[in-house]
XYZ file of C-alpha atoms in Angstrom:
172
model
C 6.980 -23.557 -2.286
C 7.318 -19.838 -1.527
C 10.466 -18.976 0.216
C 10.083 -17.564 3.949
C 11.231 -14.279 4.090
C 13.928 -12.931 6.323
C 13.004 -11.649 9.820
C 12.209 -8.160 10.202
C 14.696 -6.194 12.055
C 13.309 -4.201 14.905
C 14.918 -0.895 15.524
C 16.239 -0.298 18.969
C 14.762 2.805 20.867
C 11.567 3.131 18.786
C 10.086 6.001 20.201
C 6.411 5.583 21.205
C 3.698 8.205 20.267
C 1.584 9.758 22.820
C -2.119 9.523 22.059
C -4.590 11.536 23.874
C -7.420 9.108 25.268
C -10.273 9.794 27.648
C -8.791 10.297 30.887
C -5.052 10.445 30.041
C -2.529 9.591 27.251
C -1.715 6.110 25.928
C 1.759 5.322 24.446
C 1.820 3.399 21.146
C 4.321 2.188 18.579
C 3.896 4.144 15.613
C 2.091 2.074 12.812
C 4.287 3.983 9.964
C 7.149 5.941 10.789
C 9.365 7.654 8.065
C 13.005 8.878 9.440
C 15.017 11.337 7.518
C 13.855 9.654 4.168
C 15.696 10.872 1.058
C 15.482 9.680 -2.607
C 17.707 11.056 -5.354
C 17.128 9.929 -9.139
C 19.858 10.151 -11.759
C 18.543 12.099 -14.622
C 20.125 11.644 -18.108
C 19.457 14.294 -21.037
C 19.840 11.612 -23.654
C 19.589 7.839 -23.609
C 23.219 7.670 -24.919
C 24.462 9.530 -21.596
C 23.453 6.456 -19.632
C 25.535 4.227 -21.794
C 28.523 6.681 -21.545
C 28.176 6.703 -17.767
C 28.304 2.889 -17.769
C 31.474 3.104 -19.984
C 33.196 5.600 -18.180
C 32.554 4.090 -14.622
C 32.256 7.187 -12.603
C 35.293 9.019 -14.132
C 32.885 11.405 -15.480
C 29.199 12.232 -14.655
C 26.607 12.348 -17.505
C 23.719 12.795 -15.524
C 22.046 15.492 -12.980
C 20.824 14.594 -9.730
C 17.312 15.071 -9.208
C 16.246 14.955 -5.384
C 12.409 13.922 -5.139
C 12.722 13.533 -1.179
C 15.131 15.262 1.067
C 15.299 14.302 4.871
C 11.489 13.549 5.261
C 9.966 12.245 8.788
C 6.812 11.699 10.290
C 5.197 9.125 12.337
C 1.504 7.804 12.161
C -0.107 6.317 15.138
C -2.456 2.961 14.500
C -5.848 4.012 12.740
C -4.255 7.731 11.903
C -4.976 8.939 8.515
C -2.290 11.177 6.619
C -3.035 13.068 3.484
C -0.258 13.991 1.164
C -0.554 17.055 -0.963
C 1.872 18.973 -2.857
C 2.778 20.255 -6.245
C 3.729 17.945 -9.230
C 7.312 16.782 -8.804
C 7.120 17.423 -5.109
C 7.885 13.675 -4.190
C 4.274 12.511 -3.025
C 4.392 9.556 -5.329
C 7.956 8.459 -4.424
C 7.188 8.713 -0.796
C 4.311 6.345 -1.374
C 6.420 3.948 -3.773
C 9.138 3.766 -0.892
C 6.697 3.220 1.997
C 5.063 0.507 -0.235
C 8.351 -1.355 -1.119
C 8.148 -0.255 -4.901
C 11.492 2.034 -4.524
C 14.081 1.867 -2.243
C 15.533 5.029 -0.302
C 18.872 6.762 -1.058
C 18.967 7.602 2.774
C 16.769 7.293 5.870
C 14.471 4.407 6.723
C 10.857 3.376 6.769
C 9.358 1.613 9.954
C 6.100 -0.239 10.036
C 4.806 -1.055 13.507
C 8.498 -0.812 14.885
C 10.024 -3.040 12.262
C 12.591 -1.486 9.514
C 11.317 -2.172 6.149
C 13.399 -0.012 4.120
C 16.796 1.742 4.596
C 20.047 1.709 2.894
C 20.751 -1.793 4.690
C 17.333 -3.329 4.735
C 14.597 -3.890 2.083
C 11.285 -5.905 2.551
C 9.645 -6.545 -0.518
C 6.054 -5.143 -1.241
C 4.241 -8.306 -0.816
C 5.948 -8.745 2.756
C 4.939 -5.355 4.151
C 0.784 -5.501 4.212
C 0.679 -2.147 2.963
C -1.891 -1.176 0.082
C -1.271 1.401 -2.544
C -3.821 2.413 -5.300
C -1.693 3.844 -8.094
C -2.559 6.945 -10.014
C -2.150 5.191 -13.186
C -3.333 1.859 -12.213
C 0.150 0.235 -12.766
C 0.718 -3.639 -11.636
C 3.572 -4.674 -9.595
C 6.091 -5.723 -12.034
C 7.454 -8.834 -10.125
C 4.148 -10.409 -9.932
C 2.246 -12.125 -12.399
C -1.452 -10.855 -13.216
C -3.265 -13.553 -10.879
C -1.023 -12.565 -7.937
C -1.456 -8.729 -8.904
C -5.142 -9.281 -8.650
C -5.022 -11.419 -5.371
C -2.746 -9.155 -3.593
C -5.164 -6.796 -1.860
C -7.033 -9.871 -0.586
C -4.811 -9.916 2.764
C -6.339 -12.074 5.644
C -8.022 -14.081 3.225
C -6.978 -17.828 2.819
C -4.550 -17.860 -0.132
C -6.684 -20.288 -1.981
C -9.712 -18.388 -1.653
C -7.810 -15.073 -2.815
C -7.009 -16.903 -6.157
C -10.277 -18.152 -6.558
C -11.692 -14.824 -6.203
C -9.108 -13.427 -8.450
C -9.644 -16.009 -11.248
C -13.212 -15.315 -10.954
C -12.696 -11.437 -11.365
C -10.146 -12.056 -14.263
C -12.684 -14.276 -16.202
C -15.467 -11.398 -16.266
């Protein structure tokens, strides 16, 4: 039996977006909202430096900070499309990995339909977000087995049917 995921946290005061429609404006909850999102990585020059950092327990720093994202924010209405473009190393993939639940943010939060799915306090795993992501390198979710990875994109299909279709693809 699969464990029941914890209930999503609704953010108070989620700002609706004003969408122009024929004859006026319609207010909608953003489908995706990114607020003050930041991600910091620790970069070690040599593998032994990671070990030193563990042994010294914060008394000395053997890494340099690399900020892939700093204070990023935007909101998308349901059905709206966003293109993420930028130079190599500008944080495009990191942004998508956080939104899809593969990475955790250092600061800020991600909301899907008004529910907090990523922050420093809340983390909803990717399989509970209903977000699809096509990897640049066609990587798999490391926490799922092969069958679950193949069936992952078949949301809205009964679970048994999704597994049947995934097995069929894997047998080819």
